[in-house]
Tab-separated table of C-alpha atoms (C1' of nucleotides) in Angstrom:
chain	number	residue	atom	x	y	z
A	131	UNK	CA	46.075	66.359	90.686
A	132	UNK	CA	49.469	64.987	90.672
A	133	UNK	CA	52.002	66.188	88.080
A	134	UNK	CA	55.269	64.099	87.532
A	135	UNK	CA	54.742	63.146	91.174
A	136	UNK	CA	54.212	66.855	92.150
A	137	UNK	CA	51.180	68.630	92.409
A	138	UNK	CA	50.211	72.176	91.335
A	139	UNK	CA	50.816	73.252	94.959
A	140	UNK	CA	54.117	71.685	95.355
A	141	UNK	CA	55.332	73.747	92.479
A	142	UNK	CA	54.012	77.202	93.600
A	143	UNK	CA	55.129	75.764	97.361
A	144	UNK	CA	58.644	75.779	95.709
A	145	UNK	CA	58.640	79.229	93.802
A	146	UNK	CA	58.245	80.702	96.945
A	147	UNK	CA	60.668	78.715	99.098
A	148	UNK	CA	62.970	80.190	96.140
A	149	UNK	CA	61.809	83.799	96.272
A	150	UNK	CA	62.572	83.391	100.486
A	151	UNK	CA	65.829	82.097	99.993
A	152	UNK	CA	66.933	85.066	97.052
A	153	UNK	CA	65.718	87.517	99.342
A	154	UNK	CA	67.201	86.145	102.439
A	155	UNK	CA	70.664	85.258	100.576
A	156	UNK	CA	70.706	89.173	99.948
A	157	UNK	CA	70.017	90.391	103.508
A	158	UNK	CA	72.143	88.245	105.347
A	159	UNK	CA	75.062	89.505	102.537
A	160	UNK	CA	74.476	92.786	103.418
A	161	UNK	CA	73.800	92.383	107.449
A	162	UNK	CA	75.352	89.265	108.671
A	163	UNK	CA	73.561	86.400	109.999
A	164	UNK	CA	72.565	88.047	113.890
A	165	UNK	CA	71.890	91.369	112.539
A	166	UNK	CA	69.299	90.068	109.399
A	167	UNK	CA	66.083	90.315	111.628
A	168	UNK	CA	62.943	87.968	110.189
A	169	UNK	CA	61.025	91.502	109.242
A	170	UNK	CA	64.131	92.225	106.884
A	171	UNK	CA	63.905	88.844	105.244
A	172	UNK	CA	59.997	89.276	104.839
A	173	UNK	CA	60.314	93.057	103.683
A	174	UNK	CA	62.904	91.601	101.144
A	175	UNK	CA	60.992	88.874	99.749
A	176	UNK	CA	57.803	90.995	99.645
A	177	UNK	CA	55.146	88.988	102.073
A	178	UNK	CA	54.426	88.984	105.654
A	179	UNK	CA	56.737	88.075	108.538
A	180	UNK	CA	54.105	85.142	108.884
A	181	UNK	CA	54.560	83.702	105.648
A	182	UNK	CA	57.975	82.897	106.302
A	183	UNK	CA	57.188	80.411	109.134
A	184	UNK	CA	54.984	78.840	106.577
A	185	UNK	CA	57.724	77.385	104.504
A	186	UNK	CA	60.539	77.460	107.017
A	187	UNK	CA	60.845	76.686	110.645
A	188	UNK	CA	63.278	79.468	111.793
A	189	UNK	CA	66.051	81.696	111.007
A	190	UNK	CA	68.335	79.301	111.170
A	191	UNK	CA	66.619	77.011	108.840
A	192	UNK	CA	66.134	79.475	106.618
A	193	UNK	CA	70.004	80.504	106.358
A	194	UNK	CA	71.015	76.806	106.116
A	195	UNK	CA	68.623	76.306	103.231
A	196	UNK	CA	70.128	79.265	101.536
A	197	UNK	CA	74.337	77.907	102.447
A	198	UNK	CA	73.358	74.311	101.044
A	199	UNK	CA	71.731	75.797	97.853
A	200	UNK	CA	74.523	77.977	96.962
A	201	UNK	CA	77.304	75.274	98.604
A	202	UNK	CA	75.343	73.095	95.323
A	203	UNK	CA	75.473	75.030	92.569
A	204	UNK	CA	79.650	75.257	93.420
A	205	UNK	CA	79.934	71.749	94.006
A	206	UNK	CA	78.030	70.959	90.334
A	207	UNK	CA	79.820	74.224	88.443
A	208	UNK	CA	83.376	72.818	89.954
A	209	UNK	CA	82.491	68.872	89.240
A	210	UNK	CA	81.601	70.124	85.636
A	211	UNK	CA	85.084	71.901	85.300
A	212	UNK	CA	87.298	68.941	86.555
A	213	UNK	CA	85.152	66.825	84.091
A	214	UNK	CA	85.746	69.088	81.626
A	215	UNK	CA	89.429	69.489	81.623
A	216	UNK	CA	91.825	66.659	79.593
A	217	UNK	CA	94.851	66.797	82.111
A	218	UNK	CA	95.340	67.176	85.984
A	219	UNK	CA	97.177	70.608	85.318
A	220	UNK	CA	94.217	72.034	83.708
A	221	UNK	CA	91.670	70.320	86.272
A	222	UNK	CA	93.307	72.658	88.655
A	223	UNK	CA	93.283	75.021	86.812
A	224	UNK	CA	89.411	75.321	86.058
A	225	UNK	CA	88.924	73.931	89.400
A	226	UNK	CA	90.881	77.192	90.857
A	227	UNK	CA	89.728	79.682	88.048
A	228	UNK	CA	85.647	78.420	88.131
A	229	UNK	CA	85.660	78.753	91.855
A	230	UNK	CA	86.942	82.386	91.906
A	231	UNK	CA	84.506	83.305	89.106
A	232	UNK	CA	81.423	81.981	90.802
A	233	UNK	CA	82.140	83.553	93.430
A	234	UNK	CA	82.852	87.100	91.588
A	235	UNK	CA	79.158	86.129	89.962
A	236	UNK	CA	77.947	85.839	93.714
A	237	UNK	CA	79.299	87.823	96.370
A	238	UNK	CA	75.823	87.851	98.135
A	239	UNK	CA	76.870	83.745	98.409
A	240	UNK	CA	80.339	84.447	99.434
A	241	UNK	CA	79.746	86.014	102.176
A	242	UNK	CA	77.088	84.072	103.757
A	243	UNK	CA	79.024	81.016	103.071
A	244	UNK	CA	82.470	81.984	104.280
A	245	UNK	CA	80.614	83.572	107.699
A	246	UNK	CA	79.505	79.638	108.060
A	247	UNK	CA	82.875	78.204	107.225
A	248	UNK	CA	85.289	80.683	109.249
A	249	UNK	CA	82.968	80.380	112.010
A	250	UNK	CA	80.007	77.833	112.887
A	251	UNK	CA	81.949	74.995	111.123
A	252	UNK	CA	84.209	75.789	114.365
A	253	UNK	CA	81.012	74.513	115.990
A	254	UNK	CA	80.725	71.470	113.156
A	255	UNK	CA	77.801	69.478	115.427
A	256	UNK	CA	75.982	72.950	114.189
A	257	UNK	CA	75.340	72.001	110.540
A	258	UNK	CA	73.374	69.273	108.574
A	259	UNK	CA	74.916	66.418	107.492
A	260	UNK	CA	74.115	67.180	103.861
A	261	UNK	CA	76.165	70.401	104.104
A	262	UNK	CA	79.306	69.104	105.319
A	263	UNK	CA	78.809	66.640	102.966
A	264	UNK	CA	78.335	69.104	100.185
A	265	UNK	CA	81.699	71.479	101.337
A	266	UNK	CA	83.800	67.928	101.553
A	267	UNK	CA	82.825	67.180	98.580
A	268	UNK	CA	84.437	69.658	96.927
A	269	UNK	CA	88.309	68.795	98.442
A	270	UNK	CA	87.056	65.351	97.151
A	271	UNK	CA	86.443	66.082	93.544
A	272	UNK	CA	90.025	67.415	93.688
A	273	UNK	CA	91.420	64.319	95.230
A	274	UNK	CA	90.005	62.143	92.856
A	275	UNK	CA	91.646	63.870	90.062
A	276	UNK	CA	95.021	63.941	91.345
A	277	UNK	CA	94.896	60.725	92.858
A	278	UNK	CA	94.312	59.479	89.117
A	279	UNK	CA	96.940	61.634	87.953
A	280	UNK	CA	99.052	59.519	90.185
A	281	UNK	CA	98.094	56.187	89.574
A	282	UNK	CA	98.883	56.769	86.070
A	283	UNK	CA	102.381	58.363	86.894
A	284	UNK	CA	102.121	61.301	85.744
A	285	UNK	CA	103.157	63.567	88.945
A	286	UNK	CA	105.078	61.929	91.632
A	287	UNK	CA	103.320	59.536	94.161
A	288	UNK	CA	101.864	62.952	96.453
A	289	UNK	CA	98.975	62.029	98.946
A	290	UNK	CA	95.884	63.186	96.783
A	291	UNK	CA	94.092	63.965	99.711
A	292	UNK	CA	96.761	66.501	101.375
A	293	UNK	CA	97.361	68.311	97.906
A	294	UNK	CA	93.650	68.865	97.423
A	295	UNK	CA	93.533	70.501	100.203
A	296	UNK	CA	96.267	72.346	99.656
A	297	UNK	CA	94.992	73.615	96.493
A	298	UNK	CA	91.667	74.105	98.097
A	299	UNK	CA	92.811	76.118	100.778
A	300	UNK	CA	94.709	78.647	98.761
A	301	UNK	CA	91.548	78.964	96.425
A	302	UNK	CA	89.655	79.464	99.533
A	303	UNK	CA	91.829	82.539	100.300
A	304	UNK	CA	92.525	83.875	96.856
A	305	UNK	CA	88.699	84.450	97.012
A	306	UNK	CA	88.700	86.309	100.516
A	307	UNK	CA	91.383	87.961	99.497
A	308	UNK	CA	89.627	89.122	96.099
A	309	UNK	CA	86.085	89.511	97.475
A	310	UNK	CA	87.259	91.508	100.590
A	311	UNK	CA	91.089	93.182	100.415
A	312	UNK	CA	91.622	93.849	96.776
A	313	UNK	CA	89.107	93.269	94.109
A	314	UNK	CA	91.601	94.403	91.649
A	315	UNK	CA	93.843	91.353	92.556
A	316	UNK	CA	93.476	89.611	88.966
A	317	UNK	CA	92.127	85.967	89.023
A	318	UNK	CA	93.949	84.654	86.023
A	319	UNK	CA	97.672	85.692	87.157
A	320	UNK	CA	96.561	84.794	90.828
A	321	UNK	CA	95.247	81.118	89.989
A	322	UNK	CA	97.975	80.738	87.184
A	323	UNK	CA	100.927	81.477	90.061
A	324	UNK	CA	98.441	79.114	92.097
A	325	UNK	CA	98.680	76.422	89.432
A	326	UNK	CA	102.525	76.958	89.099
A	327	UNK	CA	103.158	76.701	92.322
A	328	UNK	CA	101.396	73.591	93.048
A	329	UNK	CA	102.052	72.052	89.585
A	330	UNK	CA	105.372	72.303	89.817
A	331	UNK	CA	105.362	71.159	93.974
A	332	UNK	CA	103.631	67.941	92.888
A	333	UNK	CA	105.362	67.405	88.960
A	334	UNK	CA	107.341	64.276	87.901
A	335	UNK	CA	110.819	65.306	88.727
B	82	UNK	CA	103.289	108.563	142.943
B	83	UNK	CA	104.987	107.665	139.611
B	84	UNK	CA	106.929	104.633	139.122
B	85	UNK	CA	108.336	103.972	135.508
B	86	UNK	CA	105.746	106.290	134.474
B	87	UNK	CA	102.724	104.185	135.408
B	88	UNK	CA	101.137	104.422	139.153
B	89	UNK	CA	100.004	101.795	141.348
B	90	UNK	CA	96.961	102.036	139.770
B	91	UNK	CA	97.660	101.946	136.366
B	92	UNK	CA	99.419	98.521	137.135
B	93	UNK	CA	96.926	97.089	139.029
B	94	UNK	CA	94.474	98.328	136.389
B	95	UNK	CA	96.065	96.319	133.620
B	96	UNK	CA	95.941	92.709	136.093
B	97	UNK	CA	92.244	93.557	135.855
B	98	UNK	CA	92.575	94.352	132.486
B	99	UNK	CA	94.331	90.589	131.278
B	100	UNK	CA	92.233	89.224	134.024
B	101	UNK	CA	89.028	89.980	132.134
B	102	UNK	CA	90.587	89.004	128.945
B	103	UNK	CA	91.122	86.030	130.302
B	104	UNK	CA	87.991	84.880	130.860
B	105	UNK	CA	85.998	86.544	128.230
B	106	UNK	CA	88.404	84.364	125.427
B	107	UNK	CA	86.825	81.418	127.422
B	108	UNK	CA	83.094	82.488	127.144
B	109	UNK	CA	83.860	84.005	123.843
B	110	UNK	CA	85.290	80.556	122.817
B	111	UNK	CA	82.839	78.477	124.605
B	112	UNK	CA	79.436	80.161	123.279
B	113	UNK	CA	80.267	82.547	120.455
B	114	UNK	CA	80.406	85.974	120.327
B	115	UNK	CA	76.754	86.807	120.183
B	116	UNK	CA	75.346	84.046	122.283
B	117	UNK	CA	78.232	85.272	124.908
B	118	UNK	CA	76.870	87.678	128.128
B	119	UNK	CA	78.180	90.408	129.804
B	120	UNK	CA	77.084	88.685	132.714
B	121	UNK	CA	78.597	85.238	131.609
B	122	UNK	CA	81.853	87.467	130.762
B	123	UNK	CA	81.704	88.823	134.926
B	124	UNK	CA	80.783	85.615	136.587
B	125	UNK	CA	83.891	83.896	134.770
B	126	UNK	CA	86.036	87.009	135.773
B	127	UNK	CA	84.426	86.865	139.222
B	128	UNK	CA	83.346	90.288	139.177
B	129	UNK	CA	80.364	92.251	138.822
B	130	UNK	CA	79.083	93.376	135.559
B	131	UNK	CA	79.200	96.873	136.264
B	132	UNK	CA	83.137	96.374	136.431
B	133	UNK	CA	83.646	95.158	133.116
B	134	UNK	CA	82.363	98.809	132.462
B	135	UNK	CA	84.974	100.362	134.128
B	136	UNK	CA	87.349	98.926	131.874
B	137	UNK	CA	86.421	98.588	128.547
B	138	UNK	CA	83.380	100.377	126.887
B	139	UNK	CA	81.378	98.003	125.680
B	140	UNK	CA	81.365	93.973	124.198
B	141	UNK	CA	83.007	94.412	121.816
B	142	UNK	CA	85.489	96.691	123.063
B	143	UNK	CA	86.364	93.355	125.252
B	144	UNK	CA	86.394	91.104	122.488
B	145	UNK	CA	88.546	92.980	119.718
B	146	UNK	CA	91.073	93.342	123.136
B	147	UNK	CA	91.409	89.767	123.577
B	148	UNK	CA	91.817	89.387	119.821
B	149	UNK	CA	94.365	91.505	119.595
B	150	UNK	CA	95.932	90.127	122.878
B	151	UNK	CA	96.328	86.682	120.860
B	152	UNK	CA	97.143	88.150	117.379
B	153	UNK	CA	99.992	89.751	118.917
B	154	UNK	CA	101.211	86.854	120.272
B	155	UNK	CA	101.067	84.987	117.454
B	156	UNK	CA	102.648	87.189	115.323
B	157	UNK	CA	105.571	87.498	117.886
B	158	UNK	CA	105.932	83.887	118.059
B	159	UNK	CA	106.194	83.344	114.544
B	160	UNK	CA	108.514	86.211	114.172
B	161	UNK	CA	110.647	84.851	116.592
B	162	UNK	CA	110.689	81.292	114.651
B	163	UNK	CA	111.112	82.766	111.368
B	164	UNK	CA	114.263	84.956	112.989
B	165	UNK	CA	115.804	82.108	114.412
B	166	UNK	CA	115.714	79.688	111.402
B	167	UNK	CA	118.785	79.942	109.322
B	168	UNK	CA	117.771	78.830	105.670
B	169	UNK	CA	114.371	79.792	103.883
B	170	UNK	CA	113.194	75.708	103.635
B	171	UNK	CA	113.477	76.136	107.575
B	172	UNK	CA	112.221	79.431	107.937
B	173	UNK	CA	108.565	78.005	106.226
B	174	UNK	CA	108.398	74.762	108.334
B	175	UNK	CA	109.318	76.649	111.179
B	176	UNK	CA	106.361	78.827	110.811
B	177	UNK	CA	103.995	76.146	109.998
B	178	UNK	CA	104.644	74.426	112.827
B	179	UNK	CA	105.346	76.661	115.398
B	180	UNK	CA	101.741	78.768	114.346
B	181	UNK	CA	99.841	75.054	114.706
B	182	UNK	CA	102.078	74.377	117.816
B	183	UNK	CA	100.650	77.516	119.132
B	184	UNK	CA	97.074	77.422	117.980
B	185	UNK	CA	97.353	73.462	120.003
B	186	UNK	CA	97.973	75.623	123.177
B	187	UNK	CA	95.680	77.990	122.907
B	188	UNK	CA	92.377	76.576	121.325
B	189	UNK	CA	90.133	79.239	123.091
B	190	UNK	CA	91.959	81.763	121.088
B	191	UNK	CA	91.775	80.148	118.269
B	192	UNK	CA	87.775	80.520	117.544
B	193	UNK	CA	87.716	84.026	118.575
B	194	UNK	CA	90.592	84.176	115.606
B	195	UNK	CA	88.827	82.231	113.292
B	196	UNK	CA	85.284	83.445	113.987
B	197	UNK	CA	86.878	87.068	113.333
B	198	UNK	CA	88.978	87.055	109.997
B	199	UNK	CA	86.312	83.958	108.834
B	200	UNK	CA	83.095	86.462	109.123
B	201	UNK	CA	83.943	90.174	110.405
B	202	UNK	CA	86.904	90.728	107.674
B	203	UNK	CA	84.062	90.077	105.677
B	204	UNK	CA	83.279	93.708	106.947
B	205	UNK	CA	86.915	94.936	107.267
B	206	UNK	CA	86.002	98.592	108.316
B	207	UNK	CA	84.720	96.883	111.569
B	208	UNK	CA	88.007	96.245	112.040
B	209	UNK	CA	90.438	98.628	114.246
B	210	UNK	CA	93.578	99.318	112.179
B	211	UNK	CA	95.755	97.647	114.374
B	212	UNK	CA	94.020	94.740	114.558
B	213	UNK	CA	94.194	94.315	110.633
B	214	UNK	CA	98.111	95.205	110.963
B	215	UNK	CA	98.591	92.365	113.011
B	216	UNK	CA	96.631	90.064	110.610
B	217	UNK	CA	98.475	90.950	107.669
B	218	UNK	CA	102.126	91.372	109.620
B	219	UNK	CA	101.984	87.840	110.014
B	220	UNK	CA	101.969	87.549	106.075
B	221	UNK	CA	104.675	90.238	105.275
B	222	UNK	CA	107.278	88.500	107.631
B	223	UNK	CA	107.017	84.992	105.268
B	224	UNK	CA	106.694	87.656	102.397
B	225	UNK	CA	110.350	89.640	103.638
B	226	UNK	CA	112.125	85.992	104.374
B	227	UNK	CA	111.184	84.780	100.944
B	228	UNK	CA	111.759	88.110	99.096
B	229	UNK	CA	115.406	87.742	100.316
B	230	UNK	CA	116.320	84.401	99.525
B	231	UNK	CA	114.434	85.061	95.732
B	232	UNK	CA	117.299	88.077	95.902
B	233	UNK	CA	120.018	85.688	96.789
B	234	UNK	CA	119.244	83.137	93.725
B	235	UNK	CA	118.270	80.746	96.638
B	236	UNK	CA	114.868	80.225	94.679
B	237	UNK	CA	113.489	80.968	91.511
B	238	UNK	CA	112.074	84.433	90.937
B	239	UNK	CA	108.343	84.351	92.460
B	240	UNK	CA	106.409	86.621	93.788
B	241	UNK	CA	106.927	86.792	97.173
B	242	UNK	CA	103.633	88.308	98.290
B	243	UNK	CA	101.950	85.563	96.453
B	244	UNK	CA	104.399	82.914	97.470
B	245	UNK	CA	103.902	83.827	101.159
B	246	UNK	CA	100.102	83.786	100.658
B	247	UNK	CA	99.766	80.438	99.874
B	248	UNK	CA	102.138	79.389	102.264
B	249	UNK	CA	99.889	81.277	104.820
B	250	UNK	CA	96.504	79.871	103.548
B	251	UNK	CA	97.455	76.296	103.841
B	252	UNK	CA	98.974	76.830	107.036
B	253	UNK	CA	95.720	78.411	108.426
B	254	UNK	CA	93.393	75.401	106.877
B	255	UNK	CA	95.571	72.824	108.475
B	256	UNK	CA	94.748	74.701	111.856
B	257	UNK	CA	91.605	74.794	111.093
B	258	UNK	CA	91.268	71.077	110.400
B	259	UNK	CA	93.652	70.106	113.270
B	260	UNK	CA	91.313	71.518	116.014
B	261	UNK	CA	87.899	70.970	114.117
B	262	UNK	CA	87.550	68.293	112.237
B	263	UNK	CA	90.528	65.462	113.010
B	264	UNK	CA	92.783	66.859	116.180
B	265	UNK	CA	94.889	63.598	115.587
B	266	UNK	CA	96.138	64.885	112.296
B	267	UNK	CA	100.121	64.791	112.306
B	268	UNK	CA	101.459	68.419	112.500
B	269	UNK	CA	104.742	67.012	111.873
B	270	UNK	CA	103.316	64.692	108.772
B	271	UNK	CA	100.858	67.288	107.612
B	272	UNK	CA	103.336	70.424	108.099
B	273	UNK	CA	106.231	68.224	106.315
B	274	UNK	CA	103.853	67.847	103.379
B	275	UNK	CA	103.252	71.137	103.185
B	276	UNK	CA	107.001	72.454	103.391
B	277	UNK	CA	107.819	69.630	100.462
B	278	UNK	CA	104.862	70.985	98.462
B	279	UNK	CA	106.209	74.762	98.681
B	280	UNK	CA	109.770	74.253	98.341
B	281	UNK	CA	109.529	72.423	95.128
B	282	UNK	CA	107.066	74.644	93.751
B	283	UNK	CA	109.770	77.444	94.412
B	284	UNK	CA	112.635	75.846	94.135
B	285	UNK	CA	115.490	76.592	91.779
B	286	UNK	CA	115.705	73.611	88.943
C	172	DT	C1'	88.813	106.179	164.579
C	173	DA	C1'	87.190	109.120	161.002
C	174	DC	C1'	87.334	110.713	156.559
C	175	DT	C1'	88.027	110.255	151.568
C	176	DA	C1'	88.870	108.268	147.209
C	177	DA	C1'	88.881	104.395	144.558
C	178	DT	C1'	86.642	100.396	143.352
C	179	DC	C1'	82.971	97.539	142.802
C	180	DT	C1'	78.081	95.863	142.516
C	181	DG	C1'	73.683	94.043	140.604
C	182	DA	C1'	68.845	95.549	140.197
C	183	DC	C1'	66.978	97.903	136.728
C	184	DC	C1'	65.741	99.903	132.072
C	185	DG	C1'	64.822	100.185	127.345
C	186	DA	C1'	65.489	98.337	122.942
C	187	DC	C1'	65.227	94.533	120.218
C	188	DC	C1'	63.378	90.496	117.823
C	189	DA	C1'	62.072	85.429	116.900
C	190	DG	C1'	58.166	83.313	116.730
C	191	DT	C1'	52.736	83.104	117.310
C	192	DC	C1'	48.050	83.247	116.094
C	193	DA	C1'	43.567	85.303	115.430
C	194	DG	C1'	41.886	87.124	111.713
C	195	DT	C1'	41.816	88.477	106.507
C	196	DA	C1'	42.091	87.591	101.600
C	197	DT	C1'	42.060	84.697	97.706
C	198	DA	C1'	40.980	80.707	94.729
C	199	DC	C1'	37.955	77.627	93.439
C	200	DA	C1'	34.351	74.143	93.649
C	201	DA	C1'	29.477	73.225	94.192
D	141	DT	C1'	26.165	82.819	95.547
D	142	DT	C1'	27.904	80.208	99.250
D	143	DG	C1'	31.156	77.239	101.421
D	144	DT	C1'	35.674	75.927	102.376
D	145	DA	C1'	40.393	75.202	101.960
D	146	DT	C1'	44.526	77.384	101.195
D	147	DA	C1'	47.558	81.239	101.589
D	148	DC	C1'	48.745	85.115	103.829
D	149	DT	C1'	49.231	88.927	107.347
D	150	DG	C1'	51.209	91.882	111.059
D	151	DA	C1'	50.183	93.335	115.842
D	152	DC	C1'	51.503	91.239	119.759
D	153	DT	C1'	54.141	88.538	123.351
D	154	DG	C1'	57.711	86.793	126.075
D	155	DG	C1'	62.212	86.631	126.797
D	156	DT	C1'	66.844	88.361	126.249
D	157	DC	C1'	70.682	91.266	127.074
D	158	DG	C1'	73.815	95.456	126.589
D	159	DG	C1'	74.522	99.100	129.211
D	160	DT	C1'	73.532	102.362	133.523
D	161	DC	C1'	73.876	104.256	138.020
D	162	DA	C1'	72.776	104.906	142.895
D	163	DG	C1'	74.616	103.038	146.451
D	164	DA	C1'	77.794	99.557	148.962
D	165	DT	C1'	82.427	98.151	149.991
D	166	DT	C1'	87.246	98.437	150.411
D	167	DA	C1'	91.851	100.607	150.743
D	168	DG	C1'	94.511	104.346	151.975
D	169	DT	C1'	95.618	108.138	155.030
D	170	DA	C1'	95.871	111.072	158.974
DNA sequence: TACTAATCTGACCGACCAGTCAGTATACAA
DNA sequence: TTGTATACTGACTGGTCGGTCAGATTAGTA
């Protein structure tokens, strides 16, 4: 009996699809993507090795559904802070500070994601469309902003595409750095040096 | 019979040695670590498996040798361009470019790199200590350059650890996006960006 | 040539694991 | 209760691959 378009079964279909991708975020955290065996991901989630080729195809499909689930809930939580923000110093700001406290809030996610991104991105032909899509997209939420910024004058006429990245890049390894050499390393005098830096590299004058 | 302290052996030993190293970076680079052989490693040497054995200990015994191998060269390369530059604006686009000048000649190396300190510093105990030294060296030689020319007034007072972190980040996702995603990016265009971006976020005034 | 040491080889072994499928359990309708 | 569709299970299979080792080959020496 359909249900806005869904029926019963699609719902409960999705619950677990969810429950397989918690569980399997978790393992391949803790054991990297070669070493998470399908009988760890099963064990984790609490069913049979069998049920996971029920709502998944394979491994793989499994740990790309997992990446492009977490890679959305940054994209929305960084769009929301840009949108938030009145000026392009503060975009960067809560662009910088929102990205390293998701990640603080989900370290199972970091690693998973930067294990795609230092490594089969090096193989790019390797992942969906709607992934890369979903990791440009955040060096193009950036650009946006600053190429606004510009067009109203109010840095100095800086390609908005290079300084996003540049400003995405150093995000990038302020979390590493956090998440993997020194957790102490404080996120608010780390991004505000960040924002310095790059505020006063692209400032008016 | 001795000869500068090292026999006959010991030399020819080491050609083996660099000969193996070689070719794993090429299989390694090619296929990945995991999805890279033993036996793909000894047919691109041209040697039997069982020789690879005699050598180093295990897979990833070779692989951690041929990443140190390029680390070491990179960090001497940059070394020697940071030496030879006289002022600090010089000294940071002479590292930019000569580390994506180098990572142009030696793309093999540069996914073993990548694939490493993207995923396994995710684990950094699996890391030998030397390895790691190398890693970081190549930050603490920006760091020491701009920690001296913050001591001569050259700059304003910033942090030179964090200063020579961000200089090292966006360096690393300009490689990155250089031999990915758009190898006809301008390393002189992108790199002078870059050194523009710094040096007015640190200069004085 | 004969002997020895050093070097090399690749068939083999055992462990591992993604994916399968025949069979079981559950929900629910008739 | 019976029938059936849906959901689930886990023992099993086939293939892979790191690492081994008994024996072959080569280089050096007398």
């Amino acid at each position: 009996m359909p249900w806005q378009g869904r029926t019963k079964q699609d719902v409960l279909s999705e619950v677990r699809c969810a429950e397989i991708l918690d569980a399997a975020r978790g393992v391949f955290a803790r054991k990297g993507y070669q070493a998470a065996t399908m009988d760890d991901i099963a064990a984790a989630t609490g069913v049979g090795k069998g049920t996971l080729y029920l709502y998944y195809r394979s491994k793989r499909d499994i740990y790309l559904a997992a990446l492009e689930r977490g890679l959305r809930a940054v994209c929305d939580i960084t769009a929301a802070a840009l949108d938030t923000a009145p000026t392009l110093e503060e975009k960067i700001r809560a662009f910088v500070l929102t990205k390293v406290q998701f990640f603080d809030d989900h370290r199972d996610f970091y690693r998973i994601y930067h294990a795609e991104f230092g490594n089969v991105v090096a193989h790019p032909s390797c992942l969906p469309p709607s992934v890369k899509q979903l990791y440009l997209g955040q060096v193009q939420q950036l650009e946006h902003a600053i190429e606004a910024a510009r067009d109203e004058g109010r840095i100095r006429p800086v390609d908005p595409g290079k300084a996003a990245f540049a400003i995405f890049e150093i995000t990038r390894g302020l979390i590493a750095r956090r998440l993997l050499a020194d957790p102490s390393l404080s996120a608010e005098a780390e991004g505000a040096f960040i924002v310095d830096l790059i505020w006063k590299g692209i400032a008016n004058r």
